[in-house]
């Protein structure tokens, strides 16, 4: 598939800090992708570059076959929904939505029709003549989306547009926005530090860390097969074991960890420092009968977190490591201090080379 | 619900008491004198003043110098306020100092300086001749142009600072949003920056106009006695002519102008501010 939006080798430094270190990103027409990462990972810098609000030190940005690298923002056909919405406070709702159309000198009748259409699409038709300050956060967000979409941009950029909304409203708005963008076929780049948001909305997710994209894949792959220890730690819950490979045979490594000896799929030389991970729903409380394809650990129950549809159990294993197990419900007789046996499949383990960088360890923790 | 005075308002009590004593009392005396003739209450001084064509020329002089000074300050001050608000680091510090430091130079000193600068052999005249814009040296001193130039110099900070403080509070993302919506730099300025900084413009105009309408030192030193404004006439009436009736009449007219400017602009700024 030919890339509709193609960022190649984008690099940005501020002084001696590299904010973005030669990032490549290819987005297909009509695709919804997320840039997901912690603050300072370069995701907003990348978004501002695509919008033309920031010039890359090196690299190219091509949109629909046109090189935009040095094009000013107002000639790019790239809309932005800002985190703070950046609605014009001196204009009404309808005037805000009309702003981009008027800037493009569209005829008045067309402006009015387009404004009405997009206010309708975001369910704000009855608010056309209201001043901005009379709107709630959710309503302002809808107006910001309508304003950005009304110019029918080639790419829509969204900079954490949900972060100011409360959780319940956020989930409704996410679904609404995703459906709207799919119906309009708008290519979208969404910046977020919220992994749930990225998993819910995206066709593909670019997991970013320290100015680089660590993995760019669909949400299922990102969750099931994280490419790096950082991606594993940042997306979804996981338990983590640091250790050293003691044996490697037939694609299965045996790793000595403070919690005990564990096996995992992987090809590492004996003696290599590695990081092992596993998702909470892949672990279960066992009966001690571990098969050859399962790992087993003795553990002590530390805390139970009831979450409605499921429960999270926090268990202490050897070496001070605490692991998280997801259970369909709180087990009978579960009390802090109770000894339990953990069992999990070797095939469900994920293994990564240990990264010596303490910043990464902190980010993944 | 019973209305009560906000106790925080009491913090203004010392200042209010001082102003009442040092300013309100003499002002009241002045007001009374302007309408209290030998035969009791009378508007005759006003009628007499306003029926004299000379008075109308003085009022005209006052309004035109104040208006022109305000326009010059706005034209020069708005871009300066933008530069001040949008610059960074050392440039901003230098700009801010160059706007604030001149405030510490007394207005008399400045007026005398303009006397030198605006002379026939002064730097302005020589520069314009040197550039070929003037065929021969001319005197700007003792002209209305010279007065406006001098006054604009004295009052410029009072235009720049209110506008600057409004621009500084403007969310820079609004301009970024306008740009990504396809607005050219000019369109962004006219549709976003300018309307949102109107409250600053209004208060800058109010400051400069009310200062310029009542200025005394600058016209006295830069243009002299041939050109009278309400303020210089008031001064002359009290100091040289010993005509207290004329002096209080012109003073009250001046006061009425200043009050209506302040009240009007406050109302306007409040309305603009509520939509902004």
Coordinates of C-alpha atoms in Angstrom, one line a residue:
Chain A
X1 CA 0.0 0.0 0.0
X2 CA 1.5 3.4 -1.0
X3 CA 1.8 5.7 1.9
X4 CA -0.6 8.7 1.8
X5 CA 1.3 10.5 4.6
X6 CA 5.0 9.7 4.6
X7 CA 7.3 11.0 7.2
X8 CA 10.9 10.0 6.4
X9 CA 13.9 10.5 8.8
X10 CA 12.3 13.3 10.8
X11 CA 14.7 14.7 13.3
X12 CA 14.5 17.5 15.8
X13 CA 16.9 18.7 18.4
X14 CA 16.4 21.5 21.0
X15 CA 19.9 22.4 22.0
X16 CA 21.8 19.2 22.9
X17 CA 18.5 17.2 23.5
X18 CA 17.3 15.1 20.6
X19 CA 13.6 15.2 20.8
X20 CA 13.0 13.2 17.6
X21 CA 15.8 11.0 16.3
X22 CA 15.1 10.2 12.6
X23 CA 11.6 8.9 12.7
X24 CA 9.9 7.1 9.7
X25 CA 6.1 6.8 9.6
X26 CA 4.0 5.8 6.7
X27 CA 0.2 6.2 7.0
X28 CA -2.3 4.8 4.5
X29 CA -5.2 6.9 3.1
X30 CA -8.2 6.7 5.5
X31 CA -6.2 5.1 8.2
X32 CA -6.5 6.1 11.9
X33 CA -3.2 5.8 13.6
X34 CA -2.1 6.7 17.2
X35 CA 1.3 8.0 18.4
X36 CA 1.4 6.5 21.9
X37 CA 4.1 7.2 24.4
X38 CA 4.9 8.8 27.7
X39 CA 5.4 12.6 27.9
X40 CA 8.6 13.7 26.3
X41 CA 8.7 10.8 23.9
X42 CA 8.5 13.1 20.9
X43 CA 4.9 12.3 19.8
X44 CA 3.7 15.9 20.0
X45 CA 6.8 17.1 18.3
X46 CA 6.1 14.7 15.4
X47 CA 2.5 15.9 15.2
X48 CA 3.5 19.6 15.2
X49 CA 5.9 18.8 12.3
X50 CA 3.2 17.2 10.3
X51 CA 1.0 20.3 11.0
X52 CA 3.8 22.6 9.9
X53 CA 4.0 24.3 13.3
X54 CA 7.5 23.1 13.8
X55 CA 10.2 22.6 11.2
X56 CA 12.3 19.4 11.2
X57 CA 16.0 19.7 11.4
X58 CA 16.3 16.9 8.9
X59 CA 13.9 14.6 7.1
X60 CA 10.9 14.9 4.8
X61 CA 7.2 15.0 5.1
X62 CA 5.2 14.0 2.0
X63 CA 1.4 14.1 1.9
X64 CA -0.6 12.7 -1.1
X65 CA 2.5 12.9 -3.3
X66 CA 3.4 16.5 -2.3
X67 CA 6.5 17.4 -0.4
X68 CA 5.3 19.6 2.5
X69 CA 8.6 19.8 4.4
X70 CA 8.9 23.6 4.0
X71 CA 5.3 24.4 3.3
X72 CA 3.7 26.8 5.9
X73 CA 0.8 25.4 7.9
X74 CA -1.9 27.3 6.2
X75 CA -1.1 25.7 2.8
X76 CA -0.9 22.1 4.0
X77 CA -4.5 20.9 4.3
X78 CA -3.8 19.5 7.7
X79 CA -6.2 20.2 10.5
X80 CA -5.4 20.0 14.2
X81 CA -7.7 19.4 17.2
X82 CA -5.7 20.8 20.1
X83 CA -5.6 19.5 23.6
X84 CA -7.0 22.7 24.9
X85 CA -9.3 22.9 21.8
X86 CA -8.0 26.4 21.0
X87 CA -11.5 27.6 20.0
X88 CA -11.7 31.3 19.2
X89 CA -13.3 32.9 22.3
X90 CA -14.6 36.0 20.4
X91 CA -16.6 33.9 17.9
X92 CA -19.7 31.9 18.2
X93 CA -19.8 28.1 17.7
X94 CA -20.9 28.5 14.0
X95 CA -18.3 31.2 13.4
X96 CA -15.6 28.9 14.8
X97 CA -16.6 26.1 12.4
X98 CA -16.8 28.6 9.6
X99 CA -13.3 30.0 10.2
X100 CA -11.3 27.7 8.0
X101 CA -13.9 27.9 5.2
X102 CA -13.9 31.7 5.3
X103 CA -10.1 31.6 5.3
X104 CA -10.3 29.6 2.1
X105 CA -12.7 32.2 0.6
X106 CA -15.6 29.8 0.0
X107 CA -18.9 31.3 -1.1
X108 CA -21.2 32.3 1.8
X109 CA -23.9 29.8 0.9
X110 CA -21.4 26.9 0.9
X111 CA -19.9 28.0 4.2
X112 CA -23.4 28.1 5.8
X113 CA -24.3 24.6 4.4
X114 CA -21.0 23.1 5.4
X115 CA -21.1 24.6 8.9
X116 CA -24.6 23.2 9.4
X117 CA -23.6 19.8 8.1
X118 CA -20.6 19.4 10.4
X119 CA -22.4 20.8 13.5
X120 CA -25.0 18.2 12.8
X121 CA -22.4 15.5 12.5
X122 CA -21.0 16.3 16.0
X123 CA -24.6 16.7 17.4
X124 CA -24.1 20.4 18.0
X125 CA -26.7 21.7 15.6
X126 CA -28.7 23.5 18.2
X127 CA -25.7 25.4 19.5
X128 CA -24.7 27.4 16.4
X129 CA -25.2 30.9 17.9
X130 CA -23.8 30.2 21.3
X131 CA -20.6 31.8 22.6
X132 CA -17.8 29.4 23.2
X133 CA -17.6 30.1 27.0
X134 CA -21.2 28.9 27.4
X135 CA -20.2 25.3 26.4
X136 CA -19.1 22.4 28.5
X137 CA -15.8 20.7 27.9
X138 CA -17.3 17.9 25.9
X139 CA -19.3 20.4 23.8
X140 CA -16.2 22.4 23.1
X141 CA -14.4 19.3 22.0
X142 CA -17.2 18.5 19.5
X143 CA -16.9 22.1 18.1
X144 CA -13.2 21.7 17.8
X145 CA -13.6 18.5 15.9
X146 CA -16.3 20.0 13.6
X147 CA -14.1 23.1 13.0
X148 CA -11.1 20.9 12.0
X149 CA -13.2 18.6 9.8
X150 CA -15.2 21.3 8.1
X151 CA -12.3 22.3 5.9
X152 CA -12.1 18.6 4.8
X153 CA -8.4 18.2 5.5
X154 CA -6.3 15.6 3.9
X155 CA -5.0 14.6 7.4
X156 CA -6.6 15.3 10.7
X157 CA -4.3 15.6 13.7
X158 CA -5.6 15.1 17.2
X159 CA -3.4 16.2 20.1
X160 CA -4.8 14.4 23.2
X161 CA -8.3 15.8 22.6
X162 CA -9.9 13.7 25.4
X163 CA -7.5 14.4 28.2
X164 CA -9.7 17.2 29.7
X165 CA -12.8 15.1 29.8
X166 CA -14.0 12.8 32.6
X167 CA -13.7 9.1 32.0
X168 CA -17.3 8.2 31.1
X169 CA -17.7 11.1 28.7
X170 CA -14.3 10.2 27.2
X171 CA -15.4 6.7 26.3
X172 CA -18.5 7.9 24.5
X173 CA -16.7 10.6 22.6
X174 CA -14.0 8.1 21.5
X175 CA -16.5 5.8 19.9
X176 CA -18.4 8.8 18.3
X177 CA -15.2 10.3 16.9
X178 CA -13.9 7.1 15.6
X179 CA -17.2 6.3 13.8
X180 CA -17.3 9.9 12.4
X181 CA -13.8 9.7 11.0
X182 CA -14.3 6.3 9.5
X183 CA -17.5 7.5 7.8
X184 CA -15.8 10.5 6.4
X185 CA -12.8 8.4 5.5
X186 CA -10.4 11.0 7.0
X187 CA -6.8 10.0 7.5
X188 CA -6.1 10.7 11.2
X189 CA -3.1 10.8 13.4
X190 CA -3.9 10.8 17.1
X191 CA -1.5 11.6 19.8
X192 CA -2.1 10.1 23.3
X193 CA -0.3 8.8 26.3
X194 CA -3.4 6.8 27.2
X195 CA -3.0 3.2 26.1
X196 CA -6.7 2.3 26.4
X197 CA -7.5 5.2 24.1
X198 CA -5.0 4.1 21.6
X199 CA -6.1 0.4 21.7
X200 CA -9.8 1.5 21.4
X201 CA -9.5 3.8 18.5
X202 CA -6.6 3.0 16.3
X203 CA -6.1 1.0 13.1
X204 CA -2.5 1.0 14.0
X205 CA -0.4 2.3 16.9
X206 CA 3.1 3.7 16.9
X207 CA 4.6 3.1 20.3
X208 CA 7.1 5.9 20.9
X209 CA 9.9 6.2 23.4
X210 CA 12.7 8.7 23.7
X211 CA 12.3 10.2 20.2
X212 CA 11.9 6.9 18.3
X213 CA 9.1 4.6 17.2
X214 CA 9.6 1.3 19.0
X215 CA 6.8 -0.6 17.3
X216 CA 4.2 0.3 14.6
X217 CA 1.5 -2.3 14.4
X218 CA -2.2 -3.0 14.8
X219 CA -3.5 -3.0 18.4
X220 CA -3.8 -6.7 18.8
X221 CA -0.2 -7.3 17.7
X222 CA 0.9 -4.4 20.0
X223 CA -0.8 -6.1 22.9
X224 CA 0.0 -9.7 22.2
X225 CA 3.5 -9.4 20.6
X226 CA 5.1 -6.2 21.9
X227 CA 8.3 -5.7 20.0
X228 CA 10.3 -4.3 22.9
X229 CA 10.4 -4.5 26.7
X230 CA 9.2 -0.8 26.7
X231 CA 6.2 -1.6 24.5
X232 CA 5.3 -4.4 26.8
X233 CA 5.6 -2.2 29.9
X234 CA 3.8 0.8 28.4
X235 CA 0.8 -1.0 26.8
X236 CA -1.4 -3.0 29.1
X237 CA -0.5 -4.6 32.4
X238 CA 2.3 -7.1 32.7
X239 CA 4.6 -8.8 35.2
X240 CA 8.2 -8.5 34.7
X241 CA 11.2 -10.7 35.6
X242 CA 14.8 -9.7 35.1
X243 CA 17.3 -12.5 34.8
X244 CA 20.1 -14.3 33.1
X245 CA 19.9 -17.0 30.5
X246 CA 21.2 -20.3 31.9
X247 CA 20.3 -22.6 29.0
X248 CA 19.0 -22.3 25.5
X249 CA 17.7 -25.2 23.5
X250 CA 15.2 -25.7 20.7
X251 CA 13.9 -22.1 20.8
X252 CA 13.3 -22.3 24.6
X253 CA 15.5 -20.4 27.1
X254 CA 15.8 -21.1 30.8
X255 CA 16.3 -18.0 32.8
X256 CA 17.5 -17.7 36.4
X257 CA 15.4 -14.9 38.0
X258 CA 15.1 -13.7 41.6
X259 CA 11.7 -15.3 41.6
X260 CA 13.0 -18.7 40.5
X261 CA 13.9 -20.5 37.3
X262 CA 11.5 -19.7 34.4
X263 CA 11.3 -20.8 30.8
X264 CA 10.3 -18.8 27.8
X265 CA 10.4 -18.9 24.0
X266 CA 13.4 -17.1 22.6
X267 CA 16.9 -17.4 21.2
X268 CA 19.6 -15.9 23.4
X269 CA 23.0 -17.1 24.3
X270 CA 23.5 -18.5 27.8
X271 CA 24.8 -15.7 30.0
X272 CA 22.7 -13.0 28.3
X273 CA 20.8 -10.6 30.6
X274 CA 17.1 -10.7 29.6
X275 CA 13.7 -9.3 30.6
X276 CA 10.8 -11.7 30.8
X277 CA 7.2 -10.5 30.7
X278 CA 3.7 -12.0 30.9
X279 CA 0.2 -10.5 30.8
X280 CA -2.0 -10.9 33.9
X281 CA -4.7 -12.8 32.1
X282 CA -2.2 -15.4 31.0
X283 CA -1.4 -16.3 34.6
X284 CA -3.6 -18.5 36.7
X285 CA -3.7 -19.9 40.2
X286 CA -2.7 -23.5 39.7
X287 CA -2.9 -26.7 41.8
X288 CA 0.9 -27.4 41.7
X289 CA 0.7 -29.9 38.8
X290 CA 3.0 -28.0 36.4
X291 CA 3.4 -29.7 33.0
X292 CA 6.6 -29.6 30.9
X293 CA 5.2 -26.6 28.9
X294 CA 4.3 -24.6 32.0
X295 CA 6.1 -22.4 34.5
X296 CA 5.2 -22.6 38.2
X297 CA 6.0 -20.3 41.1
X298 CA 5.1 -20.2 44.7
X299 CA 3.7 -16.9 45.8
X300 CA 2.0 -15.1 48.6
X301 CA -1.2 -13.1 48.1
X302 CA -0.5 -9.4 48.9
X303 CA -3.6 -7.6 47.8
X304 CA -6.9 -8.2 45.9
X305 CA -8.3 -5.4 43.7
X306 CA -12.0 -6.1 42.8
X307 CA -12.8 -4.4 39.5
X308 CA -16.4 -5.4 38.9
X309 CA -16.1 -7.7 35.8
X310 CA -12.8 -9.1 37.0
X311 CA -10.3 -9.0 39.9
X312 CA -6.6 -8.3 40.0
X313 CA -4.5 -10.3 42.4
X314 CA -1.2 -8.9 43.5
X315 CA 1.2 -11.7 44.5
X316 CA 4.7 -11.6 46.0
X317 CA 7.0 -14.1 44.5
X318 CA 10.7 -14.7 45.4
X319 CA 13.2 -11.9 45.3
X320 CA 10.7 -9.1 46.2
X321 CA 9.0 -9.2 42.8
X322 CA 5.3 -8.5 42.8
X323 CA 3.3 -10.0 39.9
X324 CA -0.3 -9.2 38.8
X325 CA -2.8 -11.9 38.0
X326 CA -6.2 -11.4 36.4
X327 CA -8.9 -13.6 37.7
X328 CA -12.6 -13.7 36.6
X329 CA -13.6 -13.2 40.2
X330 CA -12.1 -13.0 43.7
X331 CA -11.1 -16.6 44.7
X332 CA -12.9 -18.0 47.7
X333 CA -10.9 -17.5 50.9
X334 CA -8.4 -15.1 49.3
X335 CA -6.9 -13.1 52.1
X336 CA -3.6 -11.2 52.2
X337 CA -0.8 -13.6 53.3
X338 CA -2.4 -16.7 51.9
X339 CA 0.1 -19.0 50.0
X340 CA -0.8 -19.8 46.4
X341 CA 0.7 -21.6 43.5
X342 CA 1.1 -19.7 40.2
X343 CA 1.0 -21.5 36.8
X344 CA 1.5 -20.1 33.4
X345 CA 2.3 -21.4 29.9
X346 CA 5.9 -21.1 28.6
X347 CA 4.5 -20.1 25.2
X348 CA 2.8 -17.1 26.8
X349 CA 6.1 -15.7 28.0
X350 CA 7.7 -12.8 26.3
X351 CA 11.5 -12.4 26.3
X352 CA 13.6 -9.3 25.5
X353 CA 17.2 -8.4 25.7
X354 CA 17.8 -6.4 28.9
X355 CA 18.2 -2.7 28.3
X356 CA 20.8 -1.3 30.6
X357 CA 19.1 2.2 30.5
X358 CA 17.6 3.0 33.9
X359 CA 15.2 5.5 32.3
X360 CA 13.7 2.7 30.4
X361 CA 13.4 0.5 33.5
X362 CA 11.6 3.4 35.2
X363 CA 9.2 3.9 32.3
X364 CA 8.4 0.2 32.1
X365 CA 7.8 -0.2 35.9
Chain B
X1 CA -30.4 38.4 49.7
X2 CA -28.8 41.2 51.6
X3 CA -26.0 43.0 49.9
X4 CA -22.9 43.4 52.0
X5 CA -19.6 45.2 51.3
X6 CA -16.9 42.7 50.4
X7 CA -14.4 43.0 53.3
X8 CA -11.6 42.9 50.7
X9 CA -12.7 46.3 49.5
X10 CA -11.6 47.7 52.8
X11 CA -8.0 47.2 51.7
X12 CA -8.5 50.2 49.4
X13 CA -9.5 52.3 52.4
X14 CA -6.2 54.1 53.0
X15 CA -5.8 55.0 49.3
X16 CA -9.4 56.1 49.1
X17 CA -9.1 58.3 52.2
X18 CA -5.9 59.9 50.9
X19 CA -7.5 60.6 47.6
X20 CA -10.6 62.0 49.2
X21 CA -8.5 64.4 51.3
X22 CA -5.8 65.4 48.8
X23 CA -7.8 65.3 45.6
X24 CA -11.5 65.0 46.2
X25 CA -11.8 68.1 48.4
X26 CA -9.9 70.6 46.2
X27 CA -11.8 69.1 43.2
X28 CA -15.1 69.7 44.9
X29 CA -14.0 73.3 45.7
X30 CA -13.2 73.8 42.1
X31 CA -16.5 72.4 40.9
X32 CA -18.4 74.7 43.3
X33 CA -16.4 77.7 42.2
X34 CA -17.2 77.0 38.6
X35 CA -20.9 77.2 39.1
X36 CA -21.0 79.6 42.1
X37 CA -20.8 83.3 41.1
X38 CA -21.2 86.4 43.3
X39 CA -25.0 86.0 42.8
X40 CA -25.2 82.4 43.9
X41 CA -25.6 79.4 41.5
X42 CA -25.0 80.3 37.9
X43 CA -24.0 78.6 34.7
X44 CA -23.1 82.0 33.3
X45 CA -19.3 81.3 33.2
X46 CA -19.9 78.3 31.0
X47 CA -22.2 80.1 28.8
X48 CA -19.7 83.0 28.5
X49 CA -16.9 80.7 27.8
X50 CA -18.7 78.6 25.2
X51 CA -20.0 81.6 23.3
X52 CA -16.5 82.8 22.6
X53 CA -15.1 81.5 19.3
X54 CA -11.6 81.5 20.8
X55 CA -12.8 78.9 23.4
X56 CA -13.9 76.6 20.6
X57 CA -10.5 76.9 19.0
X58 CA -8.9 75.9 22.3
X59 CA -11.3 73.0 22.6
X60 CA -10.5 72.0 19.0
X61 CA -6.8 72.3 19.7
X62 CA -7.1 70.2 22.8
X63 CA -9.1 67.4 21.0
X64 CA -7.0 67.4 17.9
X65 CA -3.6 67.2 19.6
X66 CA -4.8 64.5 22.0
X67 CA -6.5 62.6 19.2
X68 CA -3.4 62.8 16.9
X69 CA -1.1 61.9 19.8
X70 CA -3.3 58.9 20.5
X71 CA -3.3 57.8 16.9
X72 CA 0.5 58.1 16.6
X73 CA 0.9 56.1 19.8
X74 CA -1.4 53.4 18.6
X75 CA 0.3 53.1 15.2
X76 CA 3.7 52.9 16.7
X77 CA 2.8 51.2 19.9
X78 CA 0.7 48.2 18.7
X79 CA 3.5 46.7 16.6
X80 CA 5.9 47.4 19.5
X81 CA 3.6 45.6 21.9
X82 CA 3.5 42.6 19.5
X83 CA 7.3 42.6 19.3
X84 CA 7.6 42.8 23.1
X85 CA 5.0 40.0 23.7
X86 CA 6.4 37.6 21.0
X87 CA 10.1 38.1 21.5
X88 CA 12.1 35.9 23.8
X89 CA 15.1 36.1 26.2
X90 CA 17.5 38.9 26.0
X91 CA 15.6 40.7 23.1
X92 CA 12.5 40.9 25.2
X93 CA 14.4 42.2 28.2
X94 CA 16.0 44.9 26.1
X95 CA 12.7 45.9 24.5
X96 CA 11.0 46.0 27.9
X97 CA 13.8 48.2 29.4
X98 CA 13.7 50.5 26.4
X99 CA 10.0 51.0 26.9
X100 CA 10.0 51.4 30.7
X101 CA 13.3 53.2 31.3
X102 CA 12.1 56.4 29.5
X103 CA 9.4 56.7 32.1
X104 CA 12.0 57.5 34.7
X105 CA 13.1 60.6 32.8
X106 CA 11.1 63.6 33.8
X107 CA 8.7 65.1 31.3
X108 CA 10.3 68.5 31.6
X109 CA 13.7 67.0 30.6
X110 CA 12.0 65.3 27.7
X111 CA 10.3 68.4 26.6
X112 CA 13.5 70.4 26.6
X113 CA 15.2 67.6 24.7
X114 CA 12.5 67.9 22.0
X115 CA 13.1 71.6 21.8
X116 CA 16.6 70.8 20.7
X117 CA 15.7 68.0 18.4
X118 CA 12.9 69.9 16.7
X119 CA 14.8 73.1 16.0
X120 CA 15.5 74.3 12.5
X121 CA 19.1 73.0 12.8
X122 CA 18.0 70.0 14.9
X123 CA 18.6 66.4 14.0
X124 CA 15.1 65.8 12.5
X125 CA 15.3 68.7 10.1
X126 CA 18.9 67.8 9.1
X127 CA 18.0 64.1 8.6
X128 CA 15.0 64.9 6.4
X129 CA 17.1 67.3 4.3
X130 CA 19.9 64.8 4.1
X131 CA 17.4 62.2 2.9
X132 CA 16.2 64.6 0.3
X133 CA 12.7 64.7 1.7
X134 CA 13.0 68.3 2.6
X135 CA 14.6 70.9 0.2
X136 CA 15.7 73.1 3.1
X137 CA 15.9 72.9 6.9
X138 CA 12.5 73.7 8.6
X139 CA 11.6 74.3 12.2
X140 CA 9.2 71.7 13.8
X141 CA 9.4 73.4 17.1
X142 CA 6.4 75.5 17.9
X143 CA 4.3 73.6 15.4
X144 CA 1.4 71.2 16.1
X145 CA 3.3 68.4 14.4
X146 CA 6.2 69.0 16.7
X147 CA 3.8 68.9 19.7
X148 CA 2.3 65.6 18.6
X149 CA 5.7 64.1 18.0
X150 CA 6.9 65.2 21.5
X151 CA 3.7 64.1 23.2
X152 CA 3.6 60.7 21.5
X153 CA 7.1 60.1 22.8
X154 CA 6.1 61.0 26.3
X155 CA 2.9 58.9 26.4
X156 CA 4.0 55.9 24.2
X157 CA 4.6 53.5 27.1
X158 CA 1.0 54.0 28.3
X159 CA -0.1 52.6 24.9
X160 CA 2.3 49.8 24.7
X161 CA 2.0 48.4 28.2
X162 CA -1.8 47.7 28.3
X163 CA -1.7 46.2 24.8
X164 CA 1.3 44.1 25.7
X165 CA -0.3 42.7 28.8
X166 CA -3.3 41.6 26.8
X167 CA -1.2 40.0 24.0
X168 CA 0.9 38.2 26.5
X169 CA -2.2 36.5 27.9
X170 CA -3.4 35.4 24.5
X171 CA -3.2 31.6 24.0
X172 CA -0.5 31.2 21.2
X173 CA -2.4 28.0 20.1
X174 CA -5.2 30.2 18.8
X175 CA -2.8 31.5 16.1
X176 CA -1.6 28.0 15.5
X177 CA -5.2 26.8 15.2
X178 CA -6.0 29.6 12.7
X179 CA -2.9 28.7 10.7
X180 CA -3.8 25.0 10.5
X181 CA -7.3 26.0 9.4
X182 CA -5.8 27.7 6.3
X183 CA -5.6 31.3 7.5
X184 CA -2.7 33.4 6.0
X185 CA -0.6 35.5 8.5
X186 CA -2.7 38.6 7.6
X187 CA -6.0 36.8 8.0
X188 CA -4.8 35.4 11.4
X189 CA -3.9 38.9 12.5
X190 CA -7.1 40.5 11.4
X191 CA -9.5 37.8 12.6
X192 CA -7.8 36.5 15.7
X193 CA -5.0 38.6 17.2
X194 CA -6.6 42.0 16.5
X195 CA -10.1 41.3 17.8
X196 CA -8.8 39.5 20.9
X197 CA -6.5 42.4 21.7
X198 CA -9.2 45.1 21.4
X199 CA -9.6 45.4 25.2
X200 CA -5.9 46.3 25.4
X201 CA -6.2 48.8 22.5
X202 CA -9.2 50.4 24.2
X203 CA -7.4 50.8 27.5
X204 CA -4.3 52.1 25.8
X205 CA -6.3 54.7 23.9
X206 CA -8.1 55.7 27.1
X207 CA -4.7 56.1 29.0
X208 CA -3.0 58.1 26.3
X209 CA -6.0 60.2 25.3
X210 CA -6.8 61.2 28.9
X211 CA -3.1 62.0 29.5
X212 CA -2.7 63.9 26.3
X213 CA -5.9 65.9 26.6
X214 CA -4.7 67.3 29.9
X215 CA -1.0 67.6 29.2
X216 CA 0.5 70.9 30.3
X217 CA 4.3 70.7 30.4
X218 CA 4.8 69.4 26.8
X219 CA 2.7 72.1 25.0
X220 CA 4.1 74.8 27.2
X221 CA 7.7 74.0 26.3
X222 CA 7.3 72.6 22.7
X223 CA 4.7 74.9 21.2
X224 CA 4.4 77.9 23.5
X225 CA 1.7 80.4 24.2
X226 CA 0.4 80.9 20.7
X227 CA -1.3 77.6 20.8
X228 CA -3.6 77.1 23.7
X229 CA -5.2 73.9 24.9
X230 CA -7.7 73.6 27.8
X231 CA -4.9 72.6 30.1
X232 CA -2.5 75.4 29.2
X233 CA -5.4 77.9 29.3
X234 CA -6.4 76.6 32.8
X235 CA -2.8 77.1 33.9
X236 CA -2.7 80.6 32.4
X237 CA -6.0 81.5 33.9
X238 CA -4.9 80.7 37.4
X239 CA -1.2 81.6 37.3
X240 CA -1.0 84.6 35.1
X241 CA -4.5 86.0 34.5
X242 CA -5.7 85.5 38.1
X243 CA -9.1 84.6 36.5
X244 CA -10.3 81.9 38.8
X245 CA -13.7 81.8 37.1
X246 CA -12.2 81.0 33.7
X247 CA -9.7 78.6 35.2
X248 CA -12.3 76.6 37.0
X249 CA -14.6 76.6 33.9
X250 CA -11.9 75.1 31.7
X251 CA -10.7 72.7 34.4
X252 CA -14.3 71.4 34.8
X253 CA -14.6 71.0 31.0
X254 CA -11.3 69.1 30.9
X255 CA -12.4 66.9 33.8
X256 CA -15.7 66.1 32.1
X257 CA -13.8 65.0 29.0
X258 CA -11.4 62.8 31.0
X259 CA -14.2 61.3 33.0
X260 CA -16.3 60.5 30.0
X261 CA -13.3 58.8 28.3
X262 CA -12.5 56.7 31.3
X263 CA -16.1 55.7 31.9
X264 CA -16.8 55.0 28.2
X265 CA -13.7 53.0 27.6
X266 CA -14.1 51.0 30.8
X267 CA -17.6 50.1 29.7
X268 CA -16.3 49.2 26.2
X269 CA -13.4 47.2 27.5
X270 CA -15.7 45.3 29.8
X271 CA -18.1 44.4 26.9
X272 CA -15.2 43.4 24.7
X273 CA -13.6 41.4 27.6
X274 CA -16.8 39.5 28.2
X275 CA -17.0 38.2 24.7
X276 CA -13.3 37.7 24.7

